[in-house]
């Protein structure tokens, strides 16, 4: 049986993470950065570069997660599964940022590139909350992220 300490620790991490994301969102809006609106080309390109860097780092983390074996210890397995869901949530957030930024750059960028970023965000978000996301689904997402990153770099 898992200890209540493990559950409390994970709940604390989740709460802190939510607070950090909310704080960043409020700070961005106060600084005049509204993700829902169109951005000028220069800040949009900078935002896209940041989202691409984030997705590249997250892709490595996804691949490491896929290569790691599930620990025999129940608490360690819980922590590993929780961390996996956090990575998927981060992929969804970064892909949403990339999608919004690409919309600001349209028609200078391919509309299919923006649509694929949206699909990646939706899929990653669904996997993050799925009941036990499978390795096959996560591996497929990782490959699609890698292909998208290759298209952006081209």
CSV table of N, CA and C in Angstrom, one decimal:
chain,number,residue,atom,x,y,z
A,1,UNK,N,0.8,-1.2,0.0
A,1,UNK,CA,0.0,0.0,0.0
A,1,UNK,C,0.9,1.2,0.0
A,2,UNK,N,0.5,2.2,-0.7
A,2,UNK,CA,1.2,3.5,-0.8
A,2,UNK,C,1.0,4.3,0.4
A,3,UNK,N,2.0,5.0,0.8
A,3,UNK,CA,2.0,5.8,2.1
A,3,UNK,C,1.2,7.1,1.8
A,4,UNK,N,0.6,7.6,2.8
A,4,UNK,CA,-0.1,8.9,2.7
A,4,UNK,C,1.0,10.0,2.4
A,5,UNK,N,2.2,9.8,2.9
A,5,UNK,CA,3.2,10.8,2.6
A,5,UNK,C,3.5,10.9,1.1
A,6,UNK,N,3.5,9.8,0.4
A,6,UNK,CA,3.7,9.8,-1.1
A,6,UNK,C,2.5,10.6,-1.7
A,7,UNK,N,1.3,10.3,-1.4
A,7,UNK,CA,0.2,11.0,-1.9
A,7,UNK,C,0.2,12.5,-1.6
A,8,UNK,N,0.5,12.8,-0.4
A,8,UNK,CA,0.6,14.3,0.0
A,8,UNK,C,1.7,15.0,-0.7
A,9,UNK,N,2.8,14.3,-0.9
A,9,UNK,CA,3.9,14.9,-1.7
A,9,UNK,C,3.5,15.2,-3.1
A,10,UNK,N,2.9,14.2,-3.7
A,10,UNK,CA,2.4,14.4,-5.1
A,10,UNK,C,1.4,15.5,-5.2
A,11,UNK,N,0.5,15.6,-4.2
A,11,UNK,CA,-0.5,16.6,-4.2
A,11,UNK,C,0.1,18.0,-4.1
A,12,UNK,N,1.2,18.1,-3.2
A,12,UNK,CA,1.9,19.3,-3.0
A,12,UNK,C,2.6,19.8,-4.3
A,13,UNK,N,3.2,18.8,-5.0
A,13,UNK,CA,3.8,19.1,-6.3
A,13,UNK,C,2.8,19.6,-7.3
A,14,UNK,N,1.7,19.0,-7.4
A,14,UNK,CA,0.6,19.4,-8.3
A,14,UNK,C,0.1,20.8,-8.0
A,15,UNK,N,-0.1,21.0,-6.7
A,15,UNK,CA,-0.6,22.4,-6.3
A,15,UNK,C,0.4,23.5,-6.6
A,16,UNK,N,1.7,23.2,-6.3
A,16,UNK,CA,2.8,24.2,-6.6
A,16,UNK,C,2.9,24.4,-8.1
A,17,UNK,N,2.8,23.4,-8.9
A,17,UNK,CA,2.9,23.5,-10.3
A,17,UNK,C,1.8,24.3,-10.9
A,18,UNK,N,0.6,24.1,-10.4
A,18,UNK,CA,-0.6,24.8,-10.9
A,18,UNK,C,-0.4,26.3,-10.5
A,19,UNK,N,0.0,26.6,-9.3
A,19,UNK,CA,0.2,27.9,-8.9
A,19,UNK,C,1.3,28.6,-9.7
A,20,UNK,N,2.4,27.9,-10.0
A,20,UNK,CA,3.4,28.5,-10.9
A,20,UNK,C,2.9,28.9,-12.2
A,21,UNK,N,2.1,28.0,-12.8
A,21,UNK,CA,1.6,28.2,-14.2
A,21,UNK,C,0.6,29.4,-14.1
A,22,UNK,N,-0.2,29.5,-13.1
A,22,UNK,CA,-1.2,30.6,-13.0
A,22,UNK,C,-0.4,31.9,-12.8
A,23,UNK,N,0.6,31.9,-12.0
A,23,UNK,CA,1.4,33.1,-11.7
A,23,UNK,C,2.1,33.6,-13.0
A,24,UNK,N,2.6,32.6,-13.8
A,24,UNK,CA,3.2,33.0,-15.1
A,24,UNK,C,2.2,33.6,-16.0
A,25,UNK,N,1.0,33.0,-16.1
A,25,UNK,CA,0.0,33.5,-16.9
A,25,UNK,C,-0.4,34.9,-16.6
A,26,UNK,N,-0.6,35.2,-15.3
A,26,UNK,CA,-1.0,36.5,-14.8
A,26,UNK,C,0.1,37.5,-15.1
A,27,UNK,N,1.4,37.1,-14.9
A,27,UNK,CA,2.5,38.0,-15.1
A,27,UNK,C,2.6,38.3,-16.6
A,28,UNK,N,2.4,37.3,-17.5
A,28,UNK,CA,2.4,37.6,-18.9
A,28,UNK,C,1.3,38.5,-19.4
A,29,UNK,N,0.1,38.3,-18.8
A,29,UNK,CA,-1.0,39.2,-19.2
A,29,UNK,C,-0.7,40.7,-18.7
A,30,UNK,N,-0.2,40.8,-17.5
A,30,UNK,CA,0.1,42.1,-17.0
A,30,UNK,C,1.2,42.8,-17.8
A,31,UNK,N,2.1,42.0,-18.4
A,31,UNK,CA,3.2,42.6,-19.2
A,31,UNK,C,2.7,42.8,-20.6
A,32,UNK,N,1.4,42.5,-20.9
A,32,UNK,CA,0.8,42.8,-22.2
A,32,UNK,C,0.9,41.7,-23.2
A,33,UNK,N,1.3,40.5,-22.7
A,33,UNK,CA,1.4,39.3,-23.6
A,33,UNK,C,0.1,38.5,-23.5
A,34,UNK,N,-0.7,38.6,-24.4
A,34,UNK,CA,-2.0,37.9,-24.4
A,34,UNK,C,-1.9,36.8,-25.5
A,35,UNK,N,-1.8,35.5,-25.0
A,35,UNK,CA,-1.6,34.4,-25.9
A,35,UNK,C,-2.8,34.2,-26.9
A,36,UNK,N,-4.0,34.8,-26.5
A,36,UNK,CA,-5.1,34.6,-27.4
A,36,UNK,C,-5.2,35.5,-28.6
A,37,UNK,N,-4.3,36.5,-28.6
A,37,UNK,CA,-4.4,37.5,-29.6
A,37,UNK,C,-3.2,37.3,-30.6
A,38,UNK,N,-3.3,38.0,-31.7
A,38,UNK,CA,-2.2,38.0,-32.7
A,38,UNK,C,-1.0,38.7,-32.2
A,39,UNK,N,0.1,38.2,-32.5
A,39,UNK,CA,1.4,38.9,-32.1
A,39,UNK,C,2.1,39.4,-33.3
A,40,UNK,N,2.9,40.4,-33.1
A,40,UNK,CA,3.7,40.9,-34.2
A,40,UNK,C,4.7,39.8,-34.6
A,41,UNK,N,5.3,39.9,-35.8
A,41,UNK,CA,6.2,38.9,-36.3
A,41,UNK,C,7.4,38.6,-35.4
A,42,UNK,N,8.0,39.6,-34.9
A,42,UNK,CA,9.3,39.4,-34.2
A,42,UNK,C,9.0,38.7,-32.8
A,43,UNK,N,8.1,39.2,-32.0
A,43,UNK,CA,7.8,38.4,-30.8
A,43,UNK,C,7.2,37.0,-31.0
A,44,UNK,N,6.5,36.9,-32.1
A,44,UNK,CA,5.9,35.6,-32.5
A,44,UNK,C,7.1,34.6,-32.8
A,45,UNK,N,8.0,35.1,-33.6
A,45,UNK,CA,9.2,34.2,-33.9
A,45,UNK,C,10.0,33.8,-32.7
A,46,UNK,N,10.1,34.8,-31.8
A,46,UNK,CA,10.8,34.5,-30.5
A,46,UNK,C,10.1,33.5,-29.7
A,47,UNK,N,8.7,33.6,-29.6
A,47,UNK,CA,7.9,32.7,-28.9
A,47,UNK,C,7.9,31.3,-29.5
A,48,UNK,N,7.9,31.3,-30.8
A,48,UNK,CA,8.0,30.0,-31.5
A,48,UNK,C,9.4,29.3,-31.2
A,49,UNK,N,10.4,30.0,-31.2
A,49,UNK,CA,11.7,29.5,-30.9
A,49,UNK,C,11.8,28.9,-29.5
A,50,UNK,N,11.1,29.6,-28.6
A,50,UNK,CA,11.1,29.1,-27.2
A,50,UNK,C,10.2,27.8,-27.1
A,51,UNK,N,9.1,27.8,-27.8
A,51,UNK,CA,8.3,26.6,-27.7
A,51,UNK,C,9.0,25.4,-28.4
A,52,UNK,N,9.7,25.7,-29.5
A,52,UNK,CA,10.5,24.6,-30.1
A,52,UNK,C,11.5,24.1,-29.2
A,53,UNK,N,12.3,25.0,-28.5
A,53,UNK,CA,13.3,24.5,-27.5
A,53,UNK,C,12.6,23.7,-26.4
A,54,UNK,N,11.5,24.2,-25.9
A,54,UNK,CA,10.8,23.4,-24.9
A,54,UNK,C,10.4,22.0,-25.3
A,55,UNK,N,9.8,22.0,-26.5
A,55,UNK,CA,9.4,20.7,-27.1
A,55,UNK,C,10.5,19.7,-27.3
A,56,UNK,N,11.7,20.3,-27.7
A,56,UNK,CA,12.9,19.4,-28.0
A,56,UNK,C,13.3,18.8,-26.6
A,57,UNK,N,13.4,19.6,-25.6
A,57,UNK,CA,13.7,19.1,-24.2
A,57,UNK,C,12.7,18.1,-23.8
A,58,UNK,N,11.4,18.4,-24.0
A,58,UNK,CA,10.4,17.5,-23.5
A,58,UNK,C,10.4,16.2,-24.3
A,59,UNK,N,10.8,16.2,-25.6
A,59,UNK,CA,10.9,15.0,-26.4
A,59,UNK,C,11.9,14.1,-25.8
A,60,UNK,N,13.1,14.6,-25.4
A,60,UNK,CA,14.1,13.8,-24.7
A,60,UNK,C,13.5,13.2,-23.5
A,61,UNK,N,12.8,14.0,-22.7
A,61,UNK,CA,12.2,13.4,-21.5
A,61,UNK,C,11.2,12.3,-21.8
A,62,UNK,N,10.4,12.5,-22.8
A,62,UNK,CA,9.5,11.5,-23.2
A,62,UNK,C,10.2,10.2,-23.6
A,63,UNK,N,11.2,10.3,-24.3
A,63,UNK,CA,12.0,9.1,-24.8
A,63,UNK,C,12.7,8.4,-23.6
A,64,UNK,N,13.2,9.2,-22.7
A,64,UNK,CA,13.8,8.6,-21.5
A,64,UNK,C,12.7,7.8,-20.7
A,65,UNK,N,11.5,8.4,-20.6
A,65,UNK,CA,10.4,7.8,-19.8
A,65,UNK,C,10.1,6.5,-20.5
A,66,UNK,N,10.1,6.4,-21.8
A,66,UNK,CA,9.7,5.2,-22.5
A,66,UNK,C,10.8,4.1,-22.3
A,67,UNK,N,12.0,4.5,-22.2
A,67,UNK,CA,13.1,3.6,-22.0
A,67,UNK,C,13.2,3.0,-20.6
A,68,UNK,N,12.7,3.8,-19.6
A,68,UNK,CA,12.8,3.4,-18.2
A,68,UNK,C,11.8,2.3,-17.9
A,69,UNK,N,12.3,1.3,-17.1
A,69,UNK,CA,11.4,0.2,-16.6
A,69,UNK,C,10.6,0.7,-15.5
A,70,UNK,N,9.4,0.1,-15.3
A,70,UNK,CA,8.6,0.5,-14.2
A,70,UNK,C,9.2,-0.1,-12.9
A,71,UNK,N,9.4,0.7,-11.9
A,71,UNK,CA,10.0,0.1,-10.7
A,71,UNK,C,9.1,-0.9,-10.0
A,72,UNK,N,9.7,-1.8,-9.3
A,72,UNK,CA,8.9,-2.8,-8.5
A,72,UNK,C,8.2,-2.1,-7.3
A,73,UNK,N,8.9,-1.2,-6.7
A,73,UNK,CA,8.3,-0.5,-5.5
A,73,UNK,C,7.1,0.4,-5.9
A,74,UNK,N,6.0,0.2,-5.2
A,74,UNK,CA,4.8,0.9,-5.6
A,74,UNK,C,4.9,2.4,-5.5
A,75,UNK,N,5.6,2.9,-4.5
A,75,UNK,CA,5.7,4.3,-4.4
A,75,UNK,C,6.6,4.9,-5.5
A,76,UNK,N,7.6,4.2,-5.8
A,76,UNK,CA,8.5,4.7,-6.9
A,76,UNK,C,7.7,4.6,-8.3
A,77,UNK,N,6.9,3.6,-8.5
A,77,UNK,CA,6.1,3.5,-9.7
A,77,UNK,C,5.1,4.6,-9.8
A,78,UNK,N,4.5,5.0,-8.6
A,78,UNK,CA,3.6,6.1,-8.6
A,78,UNK,C,4.2,7.4,-9.0
A,79,UNK,N,5.4,7.6,-8.4
A,79,UNK,CA,6.1,8.8,-8.7
A,79,UNK,C,6.5,8.9,-10.2
A,80,UNK,N,7.0,7.7,-10.7
A,80,UNK,CA,7.3,7.7,-12.1
A,80,UNK,C,6.1,7.9,-13.0
A,81,UNK,N,5.0,7.4,-12.7
A,81,UNK,CA,3.8,7.6,-13.5
A,81,UNK,C,3.3,9.1,-13.4
A,82,UNK,N,3.4,9.6,-12.2
A,82,UNK,CA,3.1,11.1,-12.0
A,82,UNK,C,4.0,12.0,-12.8
A,83,UNK,N,5.3,11.7,-12.8
A,83,UNK,CA,6.2,12.5,-13.6
A,83,UNK,C,5.9,12.4,-15.1
A,84,UNK,N,5.6,11.2,-15.5
A,84,UNK,CA,5.2,11.0,-16.9
A,84,UNK,C,4.0,11.8,-17.3
A,85,UNK,N,3.0,11.9,-16.4
A,85,UNK,CA,1.9,12.8,-16.7
A,85,UNK,C,2.2,14.2,-16.8
A,86,UNK,N,3.2,14.6,-15.9
A,86,UNK,CA,3.6,16.0,-15.9
A,86,UNK,C,4.3,16.3,-17.2
A,87,UNK,N,5.1,15.4,-17.7
A,87,UNK,CA,5.8,15.6,-19.0
A,87,UNK,C,4.8,15.8,-20.1
A,88,UNK,N,3.8,14.9,-20.1
A,88,UNK,CA,2.7,15.0,-21.2
A,88,UNK,C,2.0,16.3,-21.1
A,89,UNK,N,1.7,16.8,-19.9
A,89,UNK,CA,1.1,18.1,-19.7
A,89,UNK,C,1.9,19.2,-20.2
A,90,UNK,N,3.2,19.1,-19.9
A,90,UNK,CA,4.2,20.1,-20.4
A,90,UNK,C,4.2,20.1,-22.0
A,91,UNK,N,4.2,18.9,-22.6
A,91,UNK,CA,4.2,18.8,-24.0
A,91,UNK,C,2.9,19.5,-24.6
A,92,UNK,N,1.8,19.3,-23.9
A,92,UNK,CA,0.5,19.9,-24.4
A,92,UNK,C,0.6,21.4,-24.3
A,93,UNK,N,1.2,22.0,-23.2
A,93,UNK,CA,1.3,23.4,-23.0
A,93,UNK,C,2.2,24.0,-24.1
A,94,UNK,N,3.4,23.4,-24.3
A,94,UNK,CA,4.3,23.9,-25.3
A,94,UNK,C,3.8,23.8,-26.7
A,95,UNK,N,3.1,22.8,-27.0
A,95,UNK,CA,2.4,22.7,-28.3
A,95,UNK,C,1.3,23.7,-28.5
A,96,UNK,N,0.6,24.0,-27.5
A,96,UNK,CA,-0.5,25.0,-27.6
A,96,UNK,C,0.2,26.4,-27.8
A,97,UNK,N,1.3,26.7,-27.1
A,97,UNK,CA,2.0,27.9,-27.4
A,97,UNK,C,2.5,28.0,-28.8
A,98,UNK,N,3.1,26.9,-29.3
A,98,UNK,CA,3.6,26.8,-30.7
A,98,UNK,C,2.4,27.1,-31.6
A,99,UNK,N,1.3,26.4,-31.4
A,99,UNK,CA,0.1,26.6,-32.3
A,99,UNK,C,-0.3,28.1,-32.3
A,100,UNK,N,-0.5,28.7,-31.2
A,100,UNK,CA,-0.9,30.1,-31.1
A,100,UNK,C,0.1,31.0,-31.8
A,101,UNK,N,1.4,30.7,-31.6
A,101,UNK,CA,2.4,31.5,-32.3
A,101,UNK,C,2.4,31.3,-33.8
A,102,UNK,N,2.2,30.1,-34.2
A,102,UNK,CA,2.2,29.9,-35.7
A,102,UNK,C,1.0,30.5,-36.3
A,103,UNK,N,-0.1,30.6,-35.6
A,103,UNK,CA,-1.3,31.3,-36.1
A,103,UNK,C,-1.0,32.8,-36.3
A,104,UNK,N,-0.2,33.4,-35.4
A,104,UNK,CA,0.2,34.8,-35.6
A,104,UNK,C,1.1,35.0,-36.8
A,105,UNK,N,1.9,33.9,-37.2
A,105,UNK,CA,2.8,34.0,-38.3
A,105,UNK,C,2.2,33.6,-39.6
A,106,UNK,N,0.9,33.1,-39.6
A,106,UNK,CA,0.3,32.7,-40.8
A,106,UNK,C,-0.1,34.0,-41.6
A,107,UNK,N,0.1,34.0,-42.9
A,107,UNK,CA,0.3,33.0,-43.9
A,107,UNK,C,1.8,32.8,-44.2
A,108,UNK,N,2.7,33.4,-43.4
A,108,UNK,CA,4.2,33.2,-43.7
A,108,UNK,C,4.6,31.8,-43.4
A,109,UNK,N,3.8,31.0,-42.6
A,109,UNK,CA,4.2,29.6,-42.3
A,109,UNK,C,3.0,28.7,-42.8
A,110,UNK,N,3.4,27.5,-43.0
A,110,UNK,CA,2.4,26.5,-43.5
A,110,UNK,C,1.3,26.3,-42.5
A,111,UNK,N,0.0,26.4,-42.9
A,111,UNK,CA,-1.1,26.1,-42.0
A,111,UNK,C,-1.1,24.7,-41.5
A,112,UNK,N,-0.6,23.8,-42.2
A,112,UNK,CA,-0.5,22.4,-41.7
A,112,UNK,C,0.4,22.3,-40.5
A,113,UNK,N,1.4,23.1,-40.5
A,113,UNK,CA,2.4,23.1,-39.3
A,113,UNK,C,1.6,23.5,-38.1
A,114,UNK,N,0.8,24.6,-38.2
A,114,UNK,CA,0.1,25.1,-37.1
A,114,UNK,C,-1.0,24.1,-36.6
A,115,UNK,N,-1.6,23.4,-37.6
A,115,UNK,CA,-2.7,22.4,-37.3
A,115,UNK,C,-2.1,21.2,-36.6
A,116,UNK,N,-0.9,20.8,-37.0
A,116,UNK,CA,-0.2,19.7,-36.4
A,116,UNK,C,0.2,20.0,-34.9
A,117,UNK,N,0.6,21.2,-34.7
A,117,UNK,CA,0.9,21.7,-33.3
A,117,UNK,C,-0.4,21.6,-32.5
A,118,UNK,N,-1.5,22.0,-33.0
A,118,UNK,CA,-2.8,21.9,-32.3
A,118,UNK,C,-3.1,20.4,-32.0
A,119,UNK,N,-3.0,19.6,-33.0
A,119,UNK,CA,-3.2,18.1,-32.7
A,119,UNK,C,-2.3,17.5,-31.7
A,120,UNK,N,-1.1,17.9,-31.7
A,120,UNK,CA,-0.1,17.4,-30.7
A,120,UNK,C,-0.5,17.9,-29.3
A,121,UNK,N,-1.0,19.1,-29.2
A,121,UNK,CA,-1.4,19.6,-27.9
A,121,UNK,C,-2.6,18.8,-27.4
A,122,UNK,N,-3.6,18.6,-28.3
A,122,UNK,CA,-4.8,17.9,-27.9
A,122,UNK,C,-4.5,16.4,-27.5
A,123,UNK,N,-3.6,15.8,-28.3
A,123,UNK,CA,-3.3,14.4,-27.9
A,123,UNK,C,-2.5,14.3,-26.6
A,124,UNK,N,-1.5,15.2,-26.4
A,124,UNK,CA,-0.7,15.1,-25.2
A,124,UNK,C,-1.6,15.4,-24.0
A,125,UNK,N,-2.5,16.4,-24.1
A,125,UNK,CA,-3.4,16.7,-23.0
A,125,UNK,C,-4.3,15.5,-22.7
A,126,UNK,N,-4.8,14.8,-23.7
A,126,UNK,CA,-5.6,13.6,-23.5
A,126,UNK,C,-4.8,12.5,-22.8
A,127,UNK,N,-3.6,12.3,-23.2
A,127,UNK,CA,-2.7,11.2,-22.6
A,127,UNK,C,-2.4,11.6,-21.2
A,128,UNK,N,-2.2,12.9,-20.9
A,128,UNK,CA,-1.9,13.3,-19.5
A,128,UNK,C,-2.9,12.9,-18.5
A,129,UNK,N,-4.2,12.9,-19.0
A,129,UNK,CA,-5.2,12.6,-18.0
A,129,UNK,C,-5.9,11.2,-18.2
A,130,UNK,N,-5.3,10.5,-19.2
A,130,UNK,CA,-5.9,9.1,-19.5
A,130,UNK,C,-5.6,8.2,-18.4
A,131,UNK,N,-6.4,7.2,-18.3
A,131,UNK,CA,-6.3,6.1,-17.3
A,131,UNK,C,-5.2,5.2,-17.7
A,132,UNK,N,-4.0,5.5,-17.2
A,132,UNK,CA,-2.8,4.7,-17.6
A,132,UNK,C,-2.4,4.8,-19.0
A,133,UNK,N,-1.9,5.9,-19.5
A,133,UNK,CA,-1.5,6.1,-20.9
A,133,UNK,C,-0.5,5.0,-21.2
A,134,UNK,N,-0.7,4.3,-22.3
A,134,UNK,CA,0.2,3.2,-22.7
A,134,UNK,C,1.5,3.7,-23.3
A,135,UNK,N,2.5,2.8,-23.3
A,135,UNK,CA,3.7,3.1,-23.9
A,135,UNK,C,3.6,3.3,-25.4
A,136,UNK,N,2.7,2.5,-26.1
A,136,UNK,CA,2.5,2.7,-27.5
A,136,UNK,C,2.0,4.1,-27.9
A,137,UNK,N,1.0,4.5,-27.1
A,137,UNK,CA,0.5,5.9,-27.4
A,137,UNK,C,1.5,7.0,-27.2
A,138,UNK,N,2.2,6.8,-26.1
A,138,UNK,CA,3.3,7.8,-25.7
A,138,UNK,C,4.4,7.8,-26.8
A,139,UNK,N,4.8,6.6,-27.2
A,139,UNK,CA,5.8,6.5,-28.3
A,139,UNK,C,5.4,7.1,-29.6
A,140,UNK,N,4.1,6.9,-29.9
A,140,UNK,CA,3.6,7.5,-31.1
A,140,UNK,C,3.6,9.0,-31.0
A,141,UNK,N,3.2,9.5,-29.9
A,141,UNK,CA,3.2,11.0,-29.7
A,141,UNK,C,4.6,11.5,-29.8
A,142,UNK,N,5.6,10.8,-29.2
A,142,UNK,CA,7.0,11.2,-29.2
A,142,UNK,C,7.5,11.3,-30.7
A,143,UNK,N,7.1,10.3,-31.5
A,143,UNK,CA,7.5,10.3,-32.9
A,143,UNK,C,6.9,11.5,-33.7
A,144,UNK,N,5.6,11.8,-33.4
A,144,UNK,CA,5.0,12.9,-34.0
A,144,UNK,C,5.6,14.2,-33.6
A,145,UNK,N,6.0,14.4,-32.3
A,145,UNK,CA,6.6,15.6,-31.9
A,145,UNK,C,8.0,15.7,-32.6
A,146,UNK,N,8.7,14.6,-32.7
A,146,UNK,CA,10.0,14.6,-33.4
A,146,UNK,C,9.8,15.0,-34.9
A,147,UNK,N,8.8,14.5,-35.5
A,147,UNK,CA,8.6,14.8,-37.0
A,147,UNK,C,8.2,16.3,-37.1
A,148,UNK,N,7.4,16.8,-36.1
A,148,UNK,CA,7.0,18.2,-36.2
A,148,UNK,C,8.2,19.1,-36.0
A,149,UNK,N,9.0,18.8,-35.0
A,149,UNK,CA,10.3,19.5,-34.8
A,149,UNK,C,11.1,19.6,-36.1
A,150,UNK,N,11.2,18.4,-36.8
A,150,UNK,CA,12.0,18.4,-38.0
A,150,UNK,C,11.4,19.3,-39.1
A,151,UNK,N,10.1,19.3,-39.1
A,151,UNK,CA,9.4,20.2,-40.1
A,151,UNK,C,9.7,21.7,-39.8
A,152,UNK,N,9.6,22.0,-38.5
A,152,UNK,CA,9.9,23.4,-38.1
A,152,UNK,C,11.3,23.8,-38.4
A,153,UNK,N,12.2,22.9,-38.2
A,153,UNK,CA,13.6,23.2,-38.5
A,153,UNK,C,14.0,23.4,-40.0
A,154,UNK,N,13.1,22.7,-40.8
A,154,UNK,CA,13.4,22.8,-42.3
A,154,UNK,C,13.1,24.1,-42.9
